[in-house]
mmCIF file of C-alpha atoms (C1' of nucleotides) in Angstrom:
data_model
loop_
_atom_site.group_PDB
_atom_site.id
_atom_site.type_symbol
_atom_site.label_atom_id
_atom_site.label_comp_id
_atom_site.label_asym_id
_atom_site.label_seq_id
_atom_site.Cartn_x
_atom_site.Cartn_y
_atom_site.Cartn_z
ATOM 1 C CA MET E 1 22.484 -35.082 -43.554
ATOM 2 C CA ASP E 2 22.827 -31.601 -42.250
ATOM 3 C CA PHE E 3 20.593 -28.601 -42.519
ATOM 4 C CA THR E 4 22.627 -27.057 -45.167
ATOM 5 C CA ASN E 5 22.861 -30.136 -47.389
ATOM 6 C CA LYS E 6 19.045 -31.098 -47.033
ATOM 7 C CA VAL E 7 18.121 -27.395 -47.897
ATOM 8 C CA THR E 8 20.689 -27.537 -50.873
ATOM 9 C CA ASN E 9 19.318 -30.865 -51.864
ATOM 10 C CA TRP E 10 15.851 -29.959 -51.751
ATOM 11 C CA TYR E 11 16.466 -27.008 -53.863
ATOM 12 C CA SER E 12 18.064 -29.135 -56.930
ATOM 13 C CA ILE E 13 14.657 -31.018 -56.952
ATOM 14 C CA HIS E 14 12.186 -28.231 -56.534
ATOM 15 C CA LYS E 15 13.964 -25.182 -58.185
ATOM 16 C CA ARG E 16 11.592 -23.065 -60.252
ATOM 17 C CA GLU E 17 13.183 -21.763 -63.756
ATOM 18 C CA LEU E 18 13.289 -18.362 -63.563
ATOM 19 C CA PRO E 19 15.005 -15.755 -66.049
ATOM 20 C CA TRP E 20 17.546 -14.362 -63.449
ATOM 21 C CA ARG E 21 18.424 -18.048 -62.812
ATOM 22 C CA LYS E 22 19.994 -18.498 -66.104
ATOM 23 C CA THR E 23 22.443 -15.711 -65.909
ATOM 24 C CA THR E 24 25.056 -14.519 -63.423
ATOM 25 C CA ASN E 25 25.437 -11.004 -64.981
ATOM 26 C CA PRO E 26 25.410 -8.740 -61.910
ATOM 27 C CA TYR E 27 23.272 -6.275 -63.788
ATOM 28 C CA TYR E 28 20.246 -8.695 -64.091
ATOM 29 C CA ILE E 29 20.755 -10.009 -60.863
ATOM 30 C CA TRP E 30 20.456 -6.759 -59.571
ATOM 31 C CA LEU E 31 17.712 -5.957 -61.464
ATOM 32 C CA SER E 32 15.662 -8.841 -60.149
ATOM 33 C CA GLU E 33 16.563 -8.353 -56.695
ATOM 34 C CA ILE E 34 15.504 -4.810 -56.488
ATOM 35 C CA ILE E 35 12.156 -5.788 -58.455
ATOM 36 C CA LEU E 36 11.629 -8.543 -55.835
ATOM 37 C CA GLN E 37 11.979 -6.730 -52.740
ATOM 38 C CA GLN E 38 8.845 -7.007 -50.736
ATOM 39 C CA THR E 39 7.643 -8.479 -53.882
ATOM 40 C CA GLN E 40 6.350 -11.756 -54.933
ATOM 41 C CA VAL E 41 7.934 -13.693 -57.736
ATOM 42 C CA LYS E 42 4.666 -14.006 -59.534
ATOM 43 C CA GLN E 43 4.050 -10.170 -59.228
ATOM 44 C CA GLY E 44 7.732 -9.199 -60.131
ATOM 45 C CA LEU E 45 8.228 -11.546 -62.985
ATOM 46 C CA PRO E 46 6.610 -9.627 -65.680
ATOM 47 C CA TYR E 47 8.200 -6.337 -64.425
ATOM 48 C CA TYR E 48 11.535 -8.056 -64.799
ATOM 49 C CA GLU E 49 10.871 -9.392 -68.477
ATOM 50 C CA ALA E 50 9.959 -5.833 -69.627
ATOM 51 C CA PHE E 51 12.914 -3.992 -67.838
ATOM 52 C CA VAL E 52 15.282 -6.481 -69.368
ATOM 53 C CA THR E 53 13.654 -6.280 -72.710
ATOM 54 C CA GLN E 54 13.669 -2.270 -72.640
ATOM 55 C CA TYR E 55 16.962 -1.839 -71.026
ATOM 56 C CA PRO E 56 19.333 -4.650 -72.054
ATOM 57 C CA THR E 57 22.326 -3.052 -70.343
ATOM 58 C CA ILE E 58 22.936 -0.922 -67.463
ATOM 59 C CA PHE E 59 23.835 1.991 -70.031
ATOM 60 C CA ASP E 60 20.391 1.505 -71.570
ATOM 61 C CA LEU E 61 18.837 2.069 -67.944
ATOM 62 C CA ALA E 62 21.439 4.822 -67.091
ATOM 63 C CA ASN E 63 20.461 6.591 -70.283
ATOM 64 C CA ALA E 64 16.826 6.345 -69.868
ATOM 65 C CA SER E 65 14.620 9.094 -68.377
ATOM 66 C CA GLU E 66 13.261 8.828 -64.544
ATOM 67 C CA HIS E 67 10.004 9.399 -66.174
ATOM 68 C CA ALA E 68 10.208 6.466 -68.608
ATOM 69 C CA ILE E 69 11.601 4.184 -65.495
ATOM 70 C CA LEU E 70 8.548 5.191 -63.387
ATOM 71 C CA LYS E 71 6.052 4.375 -66.128
ATOM 72 C CA LEU E 72 7.751 1.104 -66.810
ATOM 73 C CA TRP E 73 7.527 0.311 -62.889
ATOM 74 C CA GLN E 74 4.054 1.659 -62.777
ATOM 75 C CA GLY E 75 1.694 -0.927 -60.333
ATOM 76 C CA LEU E 76 4.704 -2.458 -58.787
ATOM 77 C CA GLY E 77 4.663 0.076 -55.590
ATOM 78 C CA TYR E 78 7.507 1.308 -53.503
ATOM 79 C CA TYR E 79 8.559 3.682 -56.153
ATOM 80 C CA SER E 80 11.984 4.582 -54.384
ATOM 81 C CA ARG E 81 13.147 1.655 -55.920
ATOM 82 C CA ALA E 82 12.722 2.925 -59.097
ATOM 83 C CA ARG E 83 14.152 6.215 -58.424
ATOM 84 C CA ASN E 84 17.377 4.234 -56.590
ATOM 85 C CA LEU E 85 17.607 1.935 -59.633
ATOM 86 C CA HIS E 86 18.336 4.834 -61.992
ATOM 87 C CA THR E 87 20.451 7.079 -59.215
ATOM 88 C CA THR E 88 22.754 3.650 -59.166
ATOM 89 C CA ALA E 89 22.768 2.803 -62.798
ATOM 90 C CA LYS E 90 23.765 6.485 -63.707
ATOM 91 C CA HIS E 91 26.559 6.078 -60.939
ATOM 92 C CA ILE E 92 27.950 2.586 -62.226
ATOM 93 C CA ALA E 93 27.515 3.533 -66.095
ATOM 94 C CA PHE E 94 29.155 7.041 -65.761
ATOM 95 C CA ASN E 95 31.182 6.985 -62.578
ATOM 96 C CA LEU E 96 32.678 3.211 -62.688
ATOM 97 C CA ASN E 97 32.829 2.886 -66.187
ATOM 98 C CA GLY E 98 30.213 0.523 -66.229
ATOM 99 C CA ILE E 99 31.845 -1.919 -64.011
ATOM 100 C CA PHE E 100 29.511 -3.451 -61.387
ATOM 101 C CA PRO E 101 31.172 -3.452 -57.941
ATOM 102 C CA ASP E 102 31.742 -7.174 -57.119
ATOM 103 C CA ASN E 103 31.853 -7.689 -53.632
ATOM 104 C CA TYR E 104 29.490 -6.643 -50.514
ATOM 105 C CA LYS E 105 31.562 -4.022 -48.876
ATOM 106 C CA GLU E 106 31.341 -2.061 -52.132
ATOM 107 C CA LEU E 107 27.537 -3.138 -53.052
ATOM 108 C CA ILE E 108 25.756 -2.122 -49.978
ATOM 109 C CA LYS E 109 27.385 1.620 -50.579
ATOM 110 C CA LEU E 110 25.050 1.916 -53.898
ATOM 111 C CA LYS E 111 21.737 3.661 -53.364
ATOM 112 C CA GLY E 112 18.686 0.994 -52.904
ATOM 113 C CA ILE E 113 21.072 -1.633 -51.804
ATOM 114 C CA GLY E 114 21.051 -2.630 -48.312
ATOM 115 C CA ASP E 115 22.208 -5.882 -46.257
ATOM 116 C CA TYR E 116 19.917 -8.456 -48.119
ATOM 117 C CA THR E 117 20.958 -7.167 -51.880
ATOM 118 C CA ALA E 118 24.304 -6.830 -51.008
ATOM 119 C CA SER E 119 24.451 -10.246 -50.142
ATOM 120 C CA ALA E 120 22.314 -11.582 -52.717
ATOM 121 C CA ILE E 121 24.388 -9.875 -55.557
ATOM 122 C CA ALA E 122 27.602 -10.807 -53.919
ATOM 123 C CA SER E 123 26.759 -14.278 -53.406
ATOM 124 C CA ILE E 124 24.696 -15.197 -56.615
ATOM 125 C CA ALA E 125 26.775 -13.006 -59.139
ATOM 126 C CA PHE E 126 30.264 -13.248 -57.704
ATOM 127 C CA ASN E 127 29.897 -16.442 -55.553
ATOM 128 C CA GLU E 128 31.120 -14.503 -52.231
ATOM 129 C CA VAL E 129 30.466 -16.124 -48.994
ATOM 130 C CA ALA E 130 27.823 -13.512 -47.805
ATOM 131 C CA ALA E 131 24.312 -14.765 -46.180
ATOM 132 C CA VAL E 132 21.408 -13.411 -47.139
ATOM 133 C CA VAL E 133 18.505 -12.965 -44.623
ATOM 134 C CA ASP E 134 14.925 -12.110 -46.380
ATOM 135 C CA GLY E 135 11.481 -13.068 -44.861
ATOM 136 C CA ASN E 136 11.831 -16.683 -46.276
ATOM 137 C CA VAL E 137 14.994 -17.059 -44.506
ATOM 138 C CA TYR E 138 13.763 -15.510 -41.131
ATOM 139 C CA ARG E 139 11.038 -18.064 -41.071
ATOM 140 C CA VAL E 140 12.909 -21.170 -42.158
ATOM 141 C CA LEU E 141 15.386 -20.380 -39.270
ATOM 142 C CA ALA E 142 12.878 -19.292 -36.944
ATOM 143 C CA ARG E 143 11.108 -22.670 -37.043
ATOM 144 C CA TYR E 144 13.625 -25.054 -37.566
ATOM 145 C CA PHE E 145 15.820 -23.834 -34.936
ATOM 146 C CA GLY E 146 12.814 -22.852 -32.554
ATOM 147 C CA ILE E 147 14.188 -19.317 -32.118
ATOM 148 C CA ASP E 148 11.100 -16.677 -30.754
ATOM 149 C CA THR E 149 13.621 -13.594 -30.982
ATOM 150 C CA PRO E 150 11.565 -11.012 -33.096
ATOM 151 C CA ILE E 151 12.711 -10.961 -36.325
ATOM 152 C CA ASN E 152 12.197 -7.297 -36.929
ATOM 153 C CA SER E 153 13.802 -6.438 -33.562
ATOM 154 C CA THR E 154 17.358 -5.142 -33.737
ATOM 155 C CA ILE E 155 18.961 -7.999 -31.796
ATOM 156 C CA GLY E 156 16.758 -10.200 -33.729
ATOM 157 C CA ILE E 157 18.347 -9.103 -37.070
ATOM 158 C CA LYS E 158 21.772 -9.555 -35.788
ATOM 159 C CA GLU E 159 21.009 -12.995 -34.296
ATOM 160 C CA PHE E 160 19.354 -14.333 -37.535
ATOM 161 C CA LYS E 161 22.222 -12.792 -39.537
ATOM 162 C CA ALA E 162 24.779 -14.594 -37.648
ATOM 163 C CA LEU E 163 23.133 -17.934 -37.605
ATOM 164 C CA ALA E 164 22.532 -17.740 -41.568
ATOM 165 C CA SER E 165 26.367 -17.008 -41.901
ATOM 166 C CA SER E 166 27.122 -20.092 -39.804
ATOM 167 C CA LEU E 167 24.729 -22.179 -42.077
ATOM 168 C CA ILE E 168 25.793 -20.909 -45.619
ATOM 169 C CA ASP E 169 27.608 -23.523 -47.770
ATOM 170 C CA LYS E 170 31.092 -21.936 -48.244
ATOM 171 C CA GLU E 171 31.777 -23.972 -51.330
ATOM 172 C CA GLN E 172 28.370 -22.955 -53.251
ATOM 173 C CA PRO E 173 27.108 -19.562 -51.367
ATOM 174 C CA ALA E 174 25.014 -18.993 -54.467
ATOM 175 C CA THR E 175 23.138 -22.124 -54.501
ATOM 176 C CA PHE E 176 22.638 -22.193 -50.970
ATOM 177 C CA ASN E 177 21.235 -18.796 -50.558
ATOM 178 C CA GLN E 178 18.770 -19.169 -53.389
ATOM 179 C CA ALA E 179 17.935 -22.665 -51.549
ATOM 180 C CA ILE E 180 17.139 -21.377 -48.623
ATOM 181 C CA MET E 181 14.817 -18.575 -49.903
ATOM 182 C CA GLU E 182 13.047 -21.147 -52.368
ATOM 183 C CA PHE E 183 12.421 -23.558 -49.360
ATOM 184 C CA GLY E 184 10.679 -20.886 -47.545
ATOM 185 C CA ALA E 185 8.752 -19.561 -50.320
ATOM 186 C CA GLN E 186 7.606 -23.209 -51.502
ATOM 187 C CA GLN E 187 7.983 -25.620 -48.743
ATOM 188 C CA CYS E 188 7.972 -23.685 -45.284
ATOM 189 C CA LYS E 189 5.181 -21.222 -46.244
ATOM 190 C CA PRO E 190 4.164 -18.638 -44.048
ATOM 191 C CA LYS E 191 0.327 -20.345 -43.707
ATOM 192 C CA ASN E 192 -0.382 -23.931 -43.838
ATOM 193 C CA PRO E 193 2.910 -25.705 -44.868
ATOM 194 C CA ASP E 194 2.681 -29.467 -45.372
ATOM 195 C CA CYS E 195 5.154 -30.246 -42.586
ATOM 196 C CA THR E 196 4.142 -34.049 -43.644
ATOM 197 C CA ILE E 197 6.462 -33.763 -46.775
ATOM 198 C CA CYS E 198 9.330 -31.714 -45.461
ATOM 199 C CA PRO E 199 12.729 -33.116 -45.945
ATOM 200 C CA LEU E 200 13.585 -31.330 -42.287
ATOM 201 C CA LYS E 201 10.590 -32.798 -40.549
ATOM 202 C CA ASP E 202 12.576 -34.772 -38.134
ATOM 203 C CA SER E 203 14.606 -32.270 -36.904
ATOM 204 C CA CYS E 204 12.491 -29.322 -37.276
ATOM 205 C CA VAL E 205 11.898 -27.892 -33.485
ATOM 206 C CA ALA E 206 8.757 -25.756 -34.156
ATOM 207 C CA LEU E 207 7.266 -28.679 -35.640
ATOM 208 C CA GLN E 208 8.237 -30.934 -32.645
ATOM 209 C CA LYS E 209 6.868 -28.336 -30.229
ATOM 210 C CA ASN E 210 3.701 -27.359 -32.316
ATOM 211 C CA LEU E 211 5.030 -23.862 -32.672
ATOM 212 C CA VAL E 212 4.845 -23.814 -36.597
ATOM 213 C CA ASP E 213 1.852 -21.243 -36.530
ATOM 214 C CA VAL E 214 3.578 -19.078 -33.963
ATOM 215 C CA LEU E 215 6.933 -18.729 -35.436
ATOM 216 C CA PRO E 216 8.395 -16.548 -36.769
ATOM 217 C CA VAL E 217 7.716 -14.022 -33.902
ATOM 218 C CA LYS E 218 7.042 -10.358 -35.329
ATOM 219 C CA LEU E 219 6.852 -6.986 -33.388
ATOM 220 C CA LYS E 220 3.484 -5.357 -33.491
ATOM 221 C CA LYS E 221 3.441 -3.128 -36.755
ATOM 222 C CA THR E 222 2.024 0.576 -36.773
ATOM 223 C CA LYS E 223 -1.408 1.251 -37.000
ATOM 224 C CA VAL E 224 -2.842 2.249 -40.310
ATOM 225 C CA SER E 225 -4.242 5.708 -40.695
ATOM 226 C CA THR E 226 -7.151 6.954 -42.706
ATOM 227 C CA LYS E 227 -7.057 9.890 -45.196
ATOM 228 C CA TYR E 228 -9.838 11.592 -47.281
ATOM 229 C CA PHE E 229 -8.617 12.540 -50.962
ATOM 230 C CA ASN E 230 -10.601 14.467 -53.058
ATOM 231 C CA PHE E 231 -9.183 14.381 -56.877
ATOM 232 C CA LEU E 232 -10.450 17.182 -59.000
ATOM 233 C CA VAL E 233 -10.571 16.008 -62.634
ATOM 234 C CA CYS E 234 -10.608 19.310 -64.318
ATOM 235 C CA ILE E 235 -11.347 19.492 -68.264
ATOM 236 C CA ASP E 236 -11.027 22.740 -69.851
ATOM 237 C CA THR E 237 -12.844 23.917 -73.079
ATOM 238 C CA ASN E 238 -10.304 22.277 -75.074
ATOM 239 C CA LYS E 239 -10.906 18.759 -73.413
ATOM 240 C CA ASN E 240 -7.797 18.851 -71.888
ATOM 241 C CA ILE E 241 -7.064 17.536 -68.254
ATOM 242 C CA LEU E 242 -4.978 19.008 -65.522
ATOM 243 C CA PHE E 243 -2.218 16.452 -64.242
ATOM 244 C CA GLU E 244 0.190 17.251 -62.147
ATOM 245 C CA LYS E 245 3.586 15.639 -61.034
ATOM 246 C CA ARG E 246 3.932 14.989 -56.798
ATOM 247 C CA THR E 247 7.140 16.531 -56.278
ATOM 248 C CA GLU E 248 7.013 16.576 -52.462
ATOM 249 C CA LYS E 249 8.655 13.638 -50.233
ATOM 250 C CA GLY E 250 6.249 10.977 -49.282
ATOM 251 C CA ILE E 251 4.329 8.388 -51.338
ATOM 252 C CA TRP E 252 4.099 8.398 -55.059
ATOM 253 C CA ARG E 253 6.815 11.064 -55.434
ATOM 254 C CA ASN E 254 7.536 11.935 -59.139
ATOM 255 C CA LEU E 255 4.295 10.371 -60.337
ATOM 256 C CA TYR E 256 1.309 12.220 -61.622
ATOM 257 C CA GLN E 257 -2.267 12.738 -60.591
ATOM 258 C CA PHE E 258 -5.093 15.118 -60.904
ATOM 259 C CA PRO E 259 -5.037 17.947 -58.448
ATOM 260 C CA LEU E 260 -5.361 16.935 -54.851
ATOM 261 C CA ILE E 261 -7.275 18.243 -51.827
ATOM 262 C CA GLU E 262 -7.327 16.300 -48.698
ATOM 263 C CA SER E 263 -10.159 16.715 -46.375
ATOM 264 C CA GLU E 264 -11.096 16.175 -42.961
ATOM 265 C CA LYS E 265 -13.894 13.578 -43.659
ATOM 266 C CA SER E 266 -15.685 11.805 -46.473
ATOM 267 C CA LEU E 267 -17.577 14.591 -48.520
ATOM 268 C CA LYS E 268 -21.243 14.519 -49.724
ATOM 269 C CA ALA E 269 -22.141 15.609 -53.170
ATOM 270 C CA ASP E 270 -23.290 18.481 -51.608
ATOM 271 C CA GLU E 271 -20.077 19.294 -49.512
ATOM 272 C CA PHE E 272 -17.861 20.476 -52.565
ATOM 273 C CA TYR E 273 -17.768 24.020 -50.816
ATOM 274 C CA LEU E 274 -15.697 22.503 -47.844
ATOM 275 C CA LEU E 275 -12.719 22.069 -50.385
ATOM 276 C CA ASN E 276 -12.395 25.699 -49.980
ATOM 277 C CA LEU E 277 -11.564 26.235 -53.670
ATOM 278 C CA LYS E 278 -11.278 29.763 -53.575
ATOM 279 C CA ASP E 279 -7.925 29.245 -52.142
ATOM 280 C CA THR E 280 -6.690 27.461 -54.950
ATOM 281 C CA PHE E 281 -6.106 27.668 -58.760
ATOM 282 C CA LEU E 282 -9.735 27.712 -59.386
ATOM 283 C CA ASN E 283 -10.309 30.971 -57.642
ATOM 284 C CA ASN E 284 -11.360 33.405 -60.514
ATOM 285 C CA LEU E 285 -12.611 30.445 -62.821
ATOM 286 C CA GLU E 286 -16.204 29.470 -63.886
ATOM 287 C CA PHE E 287 -16.681 25.701 -64.040
ATOM 288 C CA ASP E 288 -19.611 23.259 -63.074
ATOM 289 C CA TYR E 289 -18.721 20.068 -61.073
ATOM 290 C CA ALA E 290 -20.070 17.010 -60.461
ATOM 291 C CA LEU E 291 -19.237 13.994 -57.986
ATOM 292 C CA TYR E 292 -18.333 10.739 -59.829
ATOM 293 C CA ASN E 293 -18.290 8.486 -57.202
ATOM 294 C CA THR E 294 -20.820 8.495 -54.137
ATOM 295 C CA THR E 295 -19.301 5.974 -52.202
ATOM 296 C CA ASP E 296 -15.548 6.393 -51.399
ATOM 297 C CA LYS E 297 -13.099 4.343 -53.342
ATOM 298 C CA VAL E 298 -10.857 2.982 -50.906
ATOM 299 C CA HIS E 299 -7.339 2.405 -51.910
ATOM 300 C CA LYS E 300 -5.359 0.174 -49.275
ATOM 301 C CA LEU E 301 -1.914 0.652 -48.627
ATOM 302 C CA SER E 302 0.260 -0.947 -46.186
ATOM 303 C CA HIS E 303 0.330 1.940 -43.831
ATOM 304 C CA GLN E 304 -2.659 4.332 -44.621
ATOM 305 C CA HIS E 305 -6.298 3.651 -46.062
ATOM 306 C CA LEU E 306 -7.202 6.490 -48.770
ATOM 307 C CA HIS E 307 -10.851 7.161 -48.837
ATOM 308 C CA THR E 308 -11.067 8.926 -52.391
ATOM 309 C CA LYS E 309 -13.715 10.864 -54.440
ATOM 310 C CA PHE E 310 -13.395 11.920 -58.052
ATOM 311 C CA TRP E 311 -14.984 15.315 -58.650
ATOM 312 C CA ILE E 312 -15.633 16.000 -62.288
ATOM 313 C CA VAL E 313 -14.760 19.708 -62.813
ATOM 314 C CA GLU E 314 -15.622 21.515 -66.362
ATOM 315 C CA ILE E 315 -13.981 24.772 -66.698
ATOM 316 C CA ASN E 316 -15.282 27.444 -68.997
ATOM 317 C CA ALA E 317 -11.540 28.207 -70.276
ATOM 318 C CA PRO E 318 -8.924 27.013 -71.609
ATOM 319 C CA LEU E 319 -6.024 26.118 -69.376
ATOM 320 C CA LYS E 320 -2.824 26.289 -70.726
ATOM 321 C CA GLU E 321 -1.185 23.399 -68.429
ATOM 322 C CA ALA E 322 -3.741 21.159 -69.158
ATOM 323 C CA ILE E 323 -2.867 18.106 -71.337
ATOM 324 C CA PRO E 324 -4.641 16.060 -74.074
ATOM 325 C CA ILE E 325 -6.823 12.857 -72.560
ATOM 326 C CA LYS E 326 -5.054 10.704 -74.951
ATOM 327 C CA SER E 327 -1.560 11.608 -73.432
ATOM 328 C CA LEU E 328 -2.797 10.703 -69.845
ATOM 329 C CA ASN E 329 -1.175 7.229 -70.091
ATOM 330 C CA LYS E 330 1.952 8.364 -71.072
ATOM 331 C CA TYR E 331 2.712 9.570 -67.391
ATOM 332 C CA PRO E 332 3.679 7.341 -64.625
ATOM 333 C CA ALA E 333 0.585 7.317 -62.123
ATOM 334 C CA PRO E 334 -0.340 5.568 -59.100
ATOM 335 C CA VAL E 335 -2.691 2.496 -59.493
ATOM 336 C CA LEU E 336 -5.332 4.596 -57.688
ATOM 337 C CA ILE E 337 -5.071 7.124 -60.993
ATOM 338 C CA SER E 338 -4.557 4.914 -63.449
ATOM 339 C CA ASP E 339 -7.663 2.508 -62.742
ATOM 340 C CA PHE E 340 -9.897 5.725 -62.597
ATOM 341 C CA ILE E 341 -8.514 6.814 -65.961
ATOM 342 C CA ASN E 342 -8.906 3.315 -67.554
ATOM 343 C CA THR E 343 -12.475 3.334 -66.076
ATOM 344 C CA PHE E 344 -13.924 6.730 -66.623
ATOM 345 C CA ASN E 345 -15.780 7.429 -69.800
ATOM 346 C CA PHE E 346 -14.173 10.645 -70.987
ATOM 347 C CA LYS E 347 -15.921 10.349 -74.425
ATOM 348 C CA ASN E 348 -18.898 11.473 -72.500
ATOM 349 C CA LEU E 349 -17.614 14.876 -71.692
ATOM 350 C "C1'" DA I 1 13.953 2.114 -32.607
ATOM 351 C "C1'" DA I 2 10.444 3.209 -35.313
ATOM 352 C "C1'" DA I 3 7.825 5.111 -39.205
ATOM 353 C "C1'" DA I 4 7.410 5.686 -43.947
ATOM 354 C "C1'" DC I 5 7.103 3.550 -48.081
ATOM 355 C "C1'" DG I 6 2.604 0.277 -52.666
ATOM 356 C "C1'" DG I 7 0.012 -3.078 -54.170
ATOM 357 C "C1'" DG I 8 -1.453 -7.727 -55.046
ATOM 358 C "C1'" DG I 9 -2.433 -12.228 -53.164
ATOM 359 C "C1'" DG I 10 -3.434 -16.135 -49.635
ATOM 360 C "C1'" DC I 11 -6.803 -17.613 -46.108
ATOM 361 C "C1'" DG R 1 -9.580 -8.157 -42.257
ATOM 362 C "C1'" DC R 2 -4.578 -9.397 -41.449
ATOM 363 C "C1'" DC R 3 -0.712 -11.419 -42.459
ATOM 364 C "C1'" DC R 4 2.935 -11.659 -45.933
ATOM 365 C "C1'" DC R 5 6.073 -10.986 -49.637
ATOM 366 C "C1'" DA R 6 13.998 -12.212 -52.630
ATOM 367 C "C1'" DG R 7 13.969 -4.825 -47.856
ATOM 368 C "C1'" DT R 8 15.690 0.002 -47.559
ATOM 369 C "C1'" DT R 9 15.560 4.600 -46.098
ATOM 370 C "C1'" DT R 10 14.228 8.367 -43.375
ATOM 371 C "C1'" DT R 11 13.239 10.280 -39.224
#
DNA sequence: AAAACGGGGGC
DNA sequence: GCCCCAGTTTT
């Protein structure tokens, strides 16, 4: 039995029951694929359930506000996925009469859909022979065939795509694609795979050459930068809070936060003045302040470490833009902020 | 070609 | 502390 049949056979035995495997509705397949980008099934599953419940059809999603969609996406990260999801939902609902594009060539034109997702939807929903290459597929192929081309190099991306395309089961592309990904997720795991029970153990090059721990090869990643964030939790005389939308490009676009001032270093409790508040909205306002956390709350992202302090600023005047404390949780917010809101005892103010 | 873009989990 | 995750978009 060859690679393709062994993997497909393994899948028929070991596949997990997942909600998006009970349907070929392209809307649900698409939703699941976007949610699962750079996200493990375990983490994405509850979000998938929530979206299907809240937005049963693409028209429901198209008619929703971005605010509501981001709120439901809160905590999942990579928020451009949610913004693109909304953009594409509106496009399909209103420009394409709600008819989902049914082939790779059209799918890849959609916002938020790249090579992987176009292949996944085309194959799973429409049975097109389009090979998927995700992190699992890179790992399985690199190990089984003993390929040390860096998987994130231009040449490697082409090489693995071609190899996957040569292996895909043309009679059942949907099953094969899901099989090889599931095989990578459960059997050919990144760390400590149990190769003794692997159906491919007799022909796996990495196993014969003791390269399982070495493959796949990945080019060096970019280094992580450190930033110092100072959030000003501004409370006015009505016990209302300032909460702002991040409108600029970059992380957390269109999510909400307390007024933020970056500093060059981690500030001490007596270094509040270094924030140069006379240049800000706080100029001309009378206020008292206190540092909430003496040690930085460190929020780690894949490409930056945010060292964060929260300053409680009580302003001796009413503020028009401030919102009631109770309504804070209506707004989509980064985990860093929502964690603070859920932890801080506003009642003591 | 490289960097930006989140957050959670495994070891 | 480092790596990985059903990747895509921007620079």
